[in-house]
CSV table of C-alpha atoms in Angstrom, one decimal:
chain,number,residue,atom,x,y,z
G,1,UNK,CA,80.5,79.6,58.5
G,2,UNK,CA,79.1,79.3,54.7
G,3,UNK,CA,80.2,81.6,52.5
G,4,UNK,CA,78.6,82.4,48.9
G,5,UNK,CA,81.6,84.4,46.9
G,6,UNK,CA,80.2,85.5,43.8
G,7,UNK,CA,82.6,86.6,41.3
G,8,UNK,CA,82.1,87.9,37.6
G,9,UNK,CA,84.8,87.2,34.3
G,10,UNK,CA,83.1,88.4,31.0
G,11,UNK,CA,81.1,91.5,32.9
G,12,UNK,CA,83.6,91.9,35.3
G,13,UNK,CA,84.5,95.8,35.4
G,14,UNK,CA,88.1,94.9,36.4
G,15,UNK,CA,88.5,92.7,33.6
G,16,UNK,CA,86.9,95.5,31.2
G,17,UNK,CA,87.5,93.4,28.0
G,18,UNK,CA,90.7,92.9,28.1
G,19,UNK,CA,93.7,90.7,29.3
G,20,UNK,CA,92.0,87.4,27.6
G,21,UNK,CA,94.9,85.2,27.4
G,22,UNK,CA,94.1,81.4,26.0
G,23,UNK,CA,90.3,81.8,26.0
G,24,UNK,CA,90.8,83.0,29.7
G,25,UNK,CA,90.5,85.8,31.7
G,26,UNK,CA,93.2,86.7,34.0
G,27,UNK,CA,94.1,89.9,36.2
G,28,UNK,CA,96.4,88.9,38.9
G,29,UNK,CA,95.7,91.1,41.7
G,30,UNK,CA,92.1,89.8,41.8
G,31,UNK,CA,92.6,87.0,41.3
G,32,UNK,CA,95.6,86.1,43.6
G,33,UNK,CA,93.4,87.7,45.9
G,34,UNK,CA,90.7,85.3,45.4
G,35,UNK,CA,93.3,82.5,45.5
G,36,UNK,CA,94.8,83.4,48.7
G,37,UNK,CA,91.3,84.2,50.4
G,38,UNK,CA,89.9,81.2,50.1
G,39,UNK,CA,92.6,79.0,50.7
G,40,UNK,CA,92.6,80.9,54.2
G,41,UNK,CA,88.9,80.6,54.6
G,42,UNK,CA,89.2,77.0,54.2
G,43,UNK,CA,91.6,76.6,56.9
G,44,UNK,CA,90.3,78.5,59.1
G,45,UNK,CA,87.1,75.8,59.1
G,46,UNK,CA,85.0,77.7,56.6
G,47,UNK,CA,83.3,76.4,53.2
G,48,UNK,CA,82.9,78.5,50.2
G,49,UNK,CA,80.9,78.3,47.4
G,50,UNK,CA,82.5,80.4,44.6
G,51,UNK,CA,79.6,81.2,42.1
G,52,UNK,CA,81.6,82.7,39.0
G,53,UNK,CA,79.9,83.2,35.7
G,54,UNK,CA,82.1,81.4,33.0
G,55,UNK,CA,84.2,78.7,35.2
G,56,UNK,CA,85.8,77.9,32.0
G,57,UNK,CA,86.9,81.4,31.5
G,58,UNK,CA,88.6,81.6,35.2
G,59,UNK,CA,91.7,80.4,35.4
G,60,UNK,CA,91.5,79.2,38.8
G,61,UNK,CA,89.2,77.0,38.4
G,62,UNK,CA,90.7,73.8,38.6
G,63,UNK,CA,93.2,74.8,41.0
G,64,UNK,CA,90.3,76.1,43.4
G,65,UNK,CA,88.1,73.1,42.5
G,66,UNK,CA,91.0,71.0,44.0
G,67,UNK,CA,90.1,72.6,47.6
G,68,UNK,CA,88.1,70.8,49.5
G,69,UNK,CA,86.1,73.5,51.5
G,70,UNK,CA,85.6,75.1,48.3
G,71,UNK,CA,82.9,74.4,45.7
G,72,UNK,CA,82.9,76.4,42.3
G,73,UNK,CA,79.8,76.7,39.9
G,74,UNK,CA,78.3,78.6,37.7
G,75,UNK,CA,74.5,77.8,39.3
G,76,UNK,CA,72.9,79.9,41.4
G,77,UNK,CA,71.6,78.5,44.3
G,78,UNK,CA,69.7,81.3,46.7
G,79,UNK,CA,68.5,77.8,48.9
G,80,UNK,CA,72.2,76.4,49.5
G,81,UNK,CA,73.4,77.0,53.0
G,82,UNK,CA,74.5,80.5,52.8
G,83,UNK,CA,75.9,82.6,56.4
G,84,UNK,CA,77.5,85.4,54.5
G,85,UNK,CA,78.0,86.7,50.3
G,86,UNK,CA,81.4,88.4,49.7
G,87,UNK,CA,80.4,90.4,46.5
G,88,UNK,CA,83.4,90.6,44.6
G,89,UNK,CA,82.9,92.7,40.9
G,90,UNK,CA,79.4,91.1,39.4
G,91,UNK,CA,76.2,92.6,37.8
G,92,UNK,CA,73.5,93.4,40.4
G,93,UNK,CA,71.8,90.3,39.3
G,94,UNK,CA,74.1,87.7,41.1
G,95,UNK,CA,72.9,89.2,44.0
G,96,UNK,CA,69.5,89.8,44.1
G,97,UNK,CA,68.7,86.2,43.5
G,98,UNK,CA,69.5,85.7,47.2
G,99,UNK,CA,67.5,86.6,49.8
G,100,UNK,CA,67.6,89.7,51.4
G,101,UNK,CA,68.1,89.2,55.0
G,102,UNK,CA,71.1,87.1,54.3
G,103,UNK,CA,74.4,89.5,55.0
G,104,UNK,CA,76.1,91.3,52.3
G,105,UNK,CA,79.6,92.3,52.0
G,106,UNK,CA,81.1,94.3,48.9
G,107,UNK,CA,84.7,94.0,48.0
G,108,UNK,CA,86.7,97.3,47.2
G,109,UNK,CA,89.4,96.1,44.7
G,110,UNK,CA,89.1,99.9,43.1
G,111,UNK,CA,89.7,102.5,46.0
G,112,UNK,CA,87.4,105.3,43.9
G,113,UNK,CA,84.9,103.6,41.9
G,114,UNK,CA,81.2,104.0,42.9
G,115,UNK,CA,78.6,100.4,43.7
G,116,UNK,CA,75.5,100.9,41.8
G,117,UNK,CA,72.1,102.3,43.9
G,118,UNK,CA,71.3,99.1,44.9
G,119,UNK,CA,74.5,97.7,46.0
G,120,UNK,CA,75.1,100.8,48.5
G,121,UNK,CA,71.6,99.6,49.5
G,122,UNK,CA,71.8,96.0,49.5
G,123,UNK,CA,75.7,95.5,51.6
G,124,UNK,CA,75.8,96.3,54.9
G,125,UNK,CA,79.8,96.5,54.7
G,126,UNK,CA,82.1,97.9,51.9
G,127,UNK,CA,86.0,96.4,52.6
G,128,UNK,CA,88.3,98.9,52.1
G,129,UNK,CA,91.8,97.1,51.4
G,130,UNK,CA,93.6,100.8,51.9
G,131,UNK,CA,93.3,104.1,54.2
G,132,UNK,CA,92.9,105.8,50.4
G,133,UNK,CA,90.1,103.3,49.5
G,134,UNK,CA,88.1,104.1,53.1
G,135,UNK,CA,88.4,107.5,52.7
G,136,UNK,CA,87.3,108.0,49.0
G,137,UNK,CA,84.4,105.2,49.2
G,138,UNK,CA,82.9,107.3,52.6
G,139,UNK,CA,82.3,110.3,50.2
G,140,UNK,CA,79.2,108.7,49.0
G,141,UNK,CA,78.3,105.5,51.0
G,142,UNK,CA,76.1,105.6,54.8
G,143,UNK,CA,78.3,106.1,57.8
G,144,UNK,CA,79.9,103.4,58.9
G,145,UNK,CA,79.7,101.4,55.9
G,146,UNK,CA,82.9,101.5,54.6
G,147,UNK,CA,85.6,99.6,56.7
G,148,UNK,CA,89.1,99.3,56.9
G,149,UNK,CA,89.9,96.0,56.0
G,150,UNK,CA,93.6,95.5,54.8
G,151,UNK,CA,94.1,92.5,52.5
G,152,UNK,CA,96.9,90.1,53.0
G,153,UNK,CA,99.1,86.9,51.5
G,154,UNK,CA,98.4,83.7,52.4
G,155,UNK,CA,101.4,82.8,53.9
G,156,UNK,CA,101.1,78.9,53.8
G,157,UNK,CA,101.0,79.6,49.8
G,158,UNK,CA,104.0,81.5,50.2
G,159,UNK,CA,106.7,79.8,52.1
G,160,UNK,CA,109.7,82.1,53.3
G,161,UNK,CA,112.3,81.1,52.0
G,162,UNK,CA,115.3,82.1,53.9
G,163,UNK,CA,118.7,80.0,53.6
G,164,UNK,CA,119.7,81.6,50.0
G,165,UNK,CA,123.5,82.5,49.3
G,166,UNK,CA,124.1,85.1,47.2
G,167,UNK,CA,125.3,83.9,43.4
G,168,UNK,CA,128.0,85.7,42.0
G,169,UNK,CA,125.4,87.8,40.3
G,170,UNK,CA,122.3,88.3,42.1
G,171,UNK,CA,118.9,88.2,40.6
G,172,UNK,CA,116.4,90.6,40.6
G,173,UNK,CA,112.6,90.5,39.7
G,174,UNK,CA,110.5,93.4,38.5
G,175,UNK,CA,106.9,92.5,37.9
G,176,UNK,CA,104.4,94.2,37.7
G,177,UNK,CA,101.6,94.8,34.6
G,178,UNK,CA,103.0,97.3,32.0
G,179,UNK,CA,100.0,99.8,32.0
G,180,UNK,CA,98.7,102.6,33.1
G,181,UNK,CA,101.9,104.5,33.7
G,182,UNK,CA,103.7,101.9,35.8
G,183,UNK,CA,106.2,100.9,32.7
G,184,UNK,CA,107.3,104.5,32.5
G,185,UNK,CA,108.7,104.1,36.1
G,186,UNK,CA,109.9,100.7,35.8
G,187,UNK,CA,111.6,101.6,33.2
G,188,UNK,CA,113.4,104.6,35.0
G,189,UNK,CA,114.4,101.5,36.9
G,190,UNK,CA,115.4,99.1,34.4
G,191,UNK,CA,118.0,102.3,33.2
G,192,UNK,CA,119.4,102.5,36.0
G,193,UNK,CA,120.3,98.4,37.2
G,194,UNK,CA,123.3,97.1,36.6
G,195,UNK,CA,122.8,94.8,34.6
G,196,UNK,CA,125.9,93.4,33.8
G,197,UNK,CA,126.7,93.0,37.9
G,198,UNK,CA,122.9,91.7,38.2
G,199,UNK,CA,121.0,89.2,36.1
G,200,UNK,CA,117.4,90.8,35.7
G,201,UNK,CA,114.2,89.3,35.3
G,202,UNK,CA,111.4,91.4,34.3
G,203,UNK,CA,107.9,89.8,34.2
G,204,UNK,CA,104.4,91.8,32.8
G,205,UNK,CA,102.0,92.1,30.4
G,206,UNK,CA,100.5,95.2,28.9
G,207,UNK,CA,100.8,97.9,26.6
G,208,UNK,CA,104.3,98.3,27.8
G,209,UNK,CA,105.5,94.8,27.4
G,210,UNK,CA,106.8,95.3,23.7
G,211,UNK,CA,108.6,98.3,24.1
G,212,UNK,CA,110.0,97.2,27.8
G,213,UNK,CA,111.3,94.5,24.9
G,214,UNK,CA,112.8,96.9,22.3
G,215,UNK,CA,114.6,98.8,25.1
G,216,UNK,CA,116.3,95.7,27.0
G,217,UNK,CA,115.2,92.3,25.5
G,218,UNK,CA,119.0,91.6,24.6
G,219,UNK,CA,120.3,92.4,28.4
G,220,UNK,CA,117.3,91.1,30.5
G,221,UNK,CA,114.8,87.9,30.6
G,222,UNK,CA,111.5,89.1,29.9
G,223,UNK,CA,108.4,87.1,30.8
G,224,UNK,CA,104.9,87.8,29.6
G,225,UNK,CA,102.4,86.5,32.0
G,226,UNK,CA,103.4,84.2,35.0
G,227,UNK,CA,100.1,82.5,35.9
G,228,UNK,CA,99.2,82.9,40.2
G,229,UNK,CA,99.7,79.4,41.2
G,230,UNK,CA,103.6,79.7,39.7
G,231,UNK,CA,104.4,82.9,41.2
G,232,UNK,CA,106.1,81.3,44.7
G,233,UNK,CA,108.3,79.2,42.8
G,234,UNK,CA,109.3,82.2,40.4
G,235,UNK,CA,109.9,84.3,44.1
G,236,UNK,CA,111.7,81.7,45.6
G,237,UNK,CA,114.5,81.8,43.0
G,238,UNK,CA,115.1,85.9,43.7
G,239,UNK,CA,117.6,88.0,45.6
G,240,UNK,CA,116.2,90.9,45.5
G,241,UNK,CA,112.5,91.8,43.9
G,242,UNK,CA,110.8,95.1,42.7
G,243,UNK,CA,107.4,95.1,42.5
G,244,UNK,CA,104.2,96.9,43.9
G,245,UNK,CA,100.7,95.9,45.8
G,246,UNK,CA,100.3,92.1,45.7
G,247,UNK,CA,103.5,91.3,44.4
G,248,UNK,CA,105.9,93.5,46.6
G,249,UNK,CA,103.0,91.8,49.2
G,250,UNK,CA,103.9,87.7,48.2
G,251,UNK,CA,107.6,88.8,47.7
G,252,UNK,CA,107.5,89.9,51.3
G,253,UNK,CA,105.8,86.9,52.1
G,254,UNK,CA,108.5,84.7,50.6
G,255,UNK,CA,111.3,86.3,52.8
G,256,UNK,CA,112.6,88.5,49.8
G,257,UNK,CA,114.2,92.2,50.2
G,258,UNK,CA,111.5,94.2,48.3
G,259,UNK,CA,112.0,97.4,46.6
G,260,UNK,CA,108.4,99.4,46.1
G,261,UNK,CA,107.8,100.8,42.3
G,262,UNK,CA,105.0,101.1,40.3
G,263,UNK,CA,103.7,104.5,40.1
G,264,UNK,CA,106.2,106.6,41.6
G,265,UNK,CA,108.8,104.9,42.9
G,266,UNK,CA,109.3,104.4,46.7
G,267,UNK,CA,112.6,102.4,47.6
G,268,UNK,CA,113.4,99.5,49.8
G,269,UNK,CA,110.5,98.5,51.8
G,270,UNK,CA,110.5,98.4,55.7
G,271,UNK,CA,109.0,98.7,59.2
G,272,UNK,CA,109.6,102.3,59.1
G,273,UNK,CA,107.7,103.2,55.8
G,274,UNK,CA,105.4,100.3,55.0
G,275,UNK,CA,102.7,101.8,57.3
G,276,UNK,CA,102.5,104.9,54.9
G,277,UNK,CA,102.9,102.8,51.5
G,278,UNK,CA,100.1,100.7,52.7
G,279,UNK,CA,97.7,103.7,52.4
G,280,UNK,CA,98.3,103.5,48.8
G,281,UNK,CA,98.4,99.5,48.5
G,282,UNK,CA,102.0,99.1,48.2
G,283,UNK,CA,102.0,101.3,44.7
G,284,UNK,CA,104.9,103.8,45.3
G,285,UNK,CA,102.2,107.0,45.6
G,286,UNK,CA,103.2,109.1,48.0
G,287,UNK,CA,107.4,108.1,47.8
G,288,UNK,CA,109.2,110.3,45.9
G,289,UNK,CA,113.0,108.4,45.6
G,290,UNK,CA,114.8,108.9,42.7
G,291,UNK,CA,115.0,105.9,40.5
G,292,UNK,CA,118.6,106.5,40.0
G,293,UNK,CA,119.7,105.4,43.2
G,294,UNK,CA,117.9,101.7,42.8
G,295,UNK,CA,121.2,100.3,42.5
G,296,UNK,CA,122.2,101.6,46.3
G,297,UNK,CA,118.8,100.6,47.4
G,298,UNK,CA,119.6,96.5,45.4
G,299,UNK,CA,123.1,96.5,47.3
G,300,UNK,CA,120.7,97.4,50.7
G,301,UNK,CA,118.7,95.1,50.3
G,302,UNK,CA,121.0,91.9,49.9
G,303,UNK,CA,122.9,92.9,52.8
G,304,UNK,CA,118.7,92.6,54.4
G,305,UNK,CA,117.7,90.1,57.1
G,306,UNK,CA,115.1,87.6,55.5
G,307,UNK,CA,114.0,86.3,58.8
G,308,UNK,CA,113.1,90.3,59.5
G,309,UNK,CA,111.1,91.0,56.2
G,310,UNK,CA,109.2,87.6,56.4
G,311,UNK,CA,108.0,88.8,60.4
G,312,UNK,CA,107.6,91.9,58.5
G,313,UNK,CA,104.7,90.2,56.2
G,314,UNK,CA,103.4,88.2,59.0
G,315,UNK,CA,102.3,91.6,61.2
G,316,UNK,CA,101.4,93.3,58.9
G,317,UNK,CA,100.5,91.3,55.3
G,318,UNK,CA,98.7,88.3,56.3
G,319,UNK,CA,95.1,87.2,54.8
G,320,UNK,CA,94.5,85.3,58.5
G,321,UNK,CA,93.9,88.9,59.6
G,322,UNK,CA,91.2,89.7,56.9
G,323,UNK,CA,89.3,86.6,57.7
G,324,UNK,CA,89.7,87.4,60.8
G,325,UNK,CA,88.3,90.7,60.8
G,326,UNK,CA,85.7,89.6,58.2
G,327,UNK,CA,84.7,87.0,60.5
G,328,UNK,CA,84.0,90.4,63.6
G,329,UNK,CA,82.5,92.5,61.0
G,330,UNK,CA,80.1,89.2,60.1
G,331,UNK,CA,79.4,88.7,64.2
G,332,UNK,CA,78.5,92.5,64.3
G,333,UNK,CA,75.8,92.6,61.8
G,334,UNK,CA,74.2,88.9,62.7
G,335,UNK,CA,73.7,90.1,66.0
């Protein structure tokens, strides 16, 4: 199958004007998603050609640009052999270059934000990464439009990594970006480590990274921004991570204990409640654990079986299963 992925930086509504870091644009859910998609898509025999609007602004570019099923550019080309477009966030005008009877899927990275008119009319399938993101996008879009679709790590990227001995102090990796509410409850966290028993690592950017520094810069290592590509070599050196959506998702993926935080906060993560913390993408919505007792919930999860949270990712977080679905949805509408 060819795939057209068309992605926006400068008008992209995720982006919003803001986190510009070097000249580039970066919001890591997006864009590890975009990373871990394609690499998938590529291996499962597919080529992509990711149309993004500022290459130089995307900084994946030279890291996608060294896949060989995957071409990036900033041309459009409506007559390039095109099976399927995967609308990530662009203007209207990406799209309507191409012609219409060419299949149209829209990506849901924002469970309740509304597609213009003519993208509700344009995409036969909305992807709905969450239960909350299918049932708030089917208040306004055609029956049967909206699908569940859960996203998922690529799990070749992330390697489990599953012979670790514990150090005399364990580490432990929050990360998550400080904003919109989430440093509040990581710092509730943060209050309540150890962190004399535990060397902590905290790594985010936002509005809360400066005051996440003022509060525990002497007893902690703080990180700003840890670029995708670096992120499995950052997991693999952890005992025990706390994280939410993505991240909880690759730490998973790497065969770490994770601990669910971000806006409420949620506890150790496992068979028994991921089903439920998936409806909210991983973010801690719906738990209602007391951050105090994040130290019991550390010692829990280093006594954890990696071998059991890595089969854990594999069931139920693995991007093979988008594609996979992406690939049925695509057989349903070609006829």
């Amino acid at each position: 199958m060819h795939i057209t992925y068309l992605l926006a930086t400068s008008s992209n509504a995720i982006y919003d004007g803001k986190y510009s870091q070097g000249g580039r644009y970066h919001t890591y859910g997006q864009q590890s998603f975009v990373l871990d998609l394609l690499g998938t898509m590529g291996r499962a025999g597919y080529t992509v050609r990711l149309v993004v609007d500022a290459p130089s602004r995307f900084a994946l570019t030279s890291t996608l640009r060294g896949m060989d099923s995957v071409t990036v550019t900033e041309e459009i080309d409506p007559s390039s052999k095109t099976d399927l477009i995967l609308v990530d966030e662009v203007p209207d005008e990406m799209l309507m270059r191409f012609d219409e009877h060419i299949p149209a899927f829209r990506i849901v990275h924002h469970a309740g934000r509304r597609s213009s008119d003519y993208l509700v009319g344009r995409c036969e399938r909305f992807l709905c990464m969450t239960e909350n993101a299918l049932s708030l996008q089917r208040k306004y879009l055609p029956p049967d439009r909206a699908v569940l679709v859960h996203q998922g790590v690529d799990l070749e990227r992330f390697p489990a990594v599953l012979g670790k001995s514990r150090p005399a102090r364990p580490r432990v990796l929050l990360y998550c970006r400080l904003d919109a509410g989430r440093e509040a409850v990581l710092g509730q966290v943060i209050e309540n480590i150890d962190r004399e028993e535990l060397l902590v690592y905290v790594a985010g950017d936002g509005p809360g990274f400066w005051e996440t520094s003022d509060r525990f810069g002497s007893e902690i290592i703080l990180i700003n921004h840890v670029q995708c590509q670096s992120i499995p070599n950052l997991l693999g050196e952890m005992d025990v991570v706390i994280s939410l959506g993505r991240g909880a998702m690759e730490a998973m993926a790497t065969g770490i204990p994770t601990l669910c935080a971000g806006h409420r906060y949620a506890g150790l993560i496992t068979a028994d409640n991921i089903g439920s913390l998936l409806r909210y993408n991983l973010t801690g919505l719906g738990g209602d654990r007391d951050p105090s007792l994040v130290m019991t919930d550390i010692r829990e999860a280093l006594d954890s079986d990696r071998h059991g949270v890595r089969a854990l990712a594999e069931a139920r977080l693995s991007a093979d299963a988008f594609v996979e679905s992406v690939s049925a949805l695509y057989a349903q509408v070609a006829g």
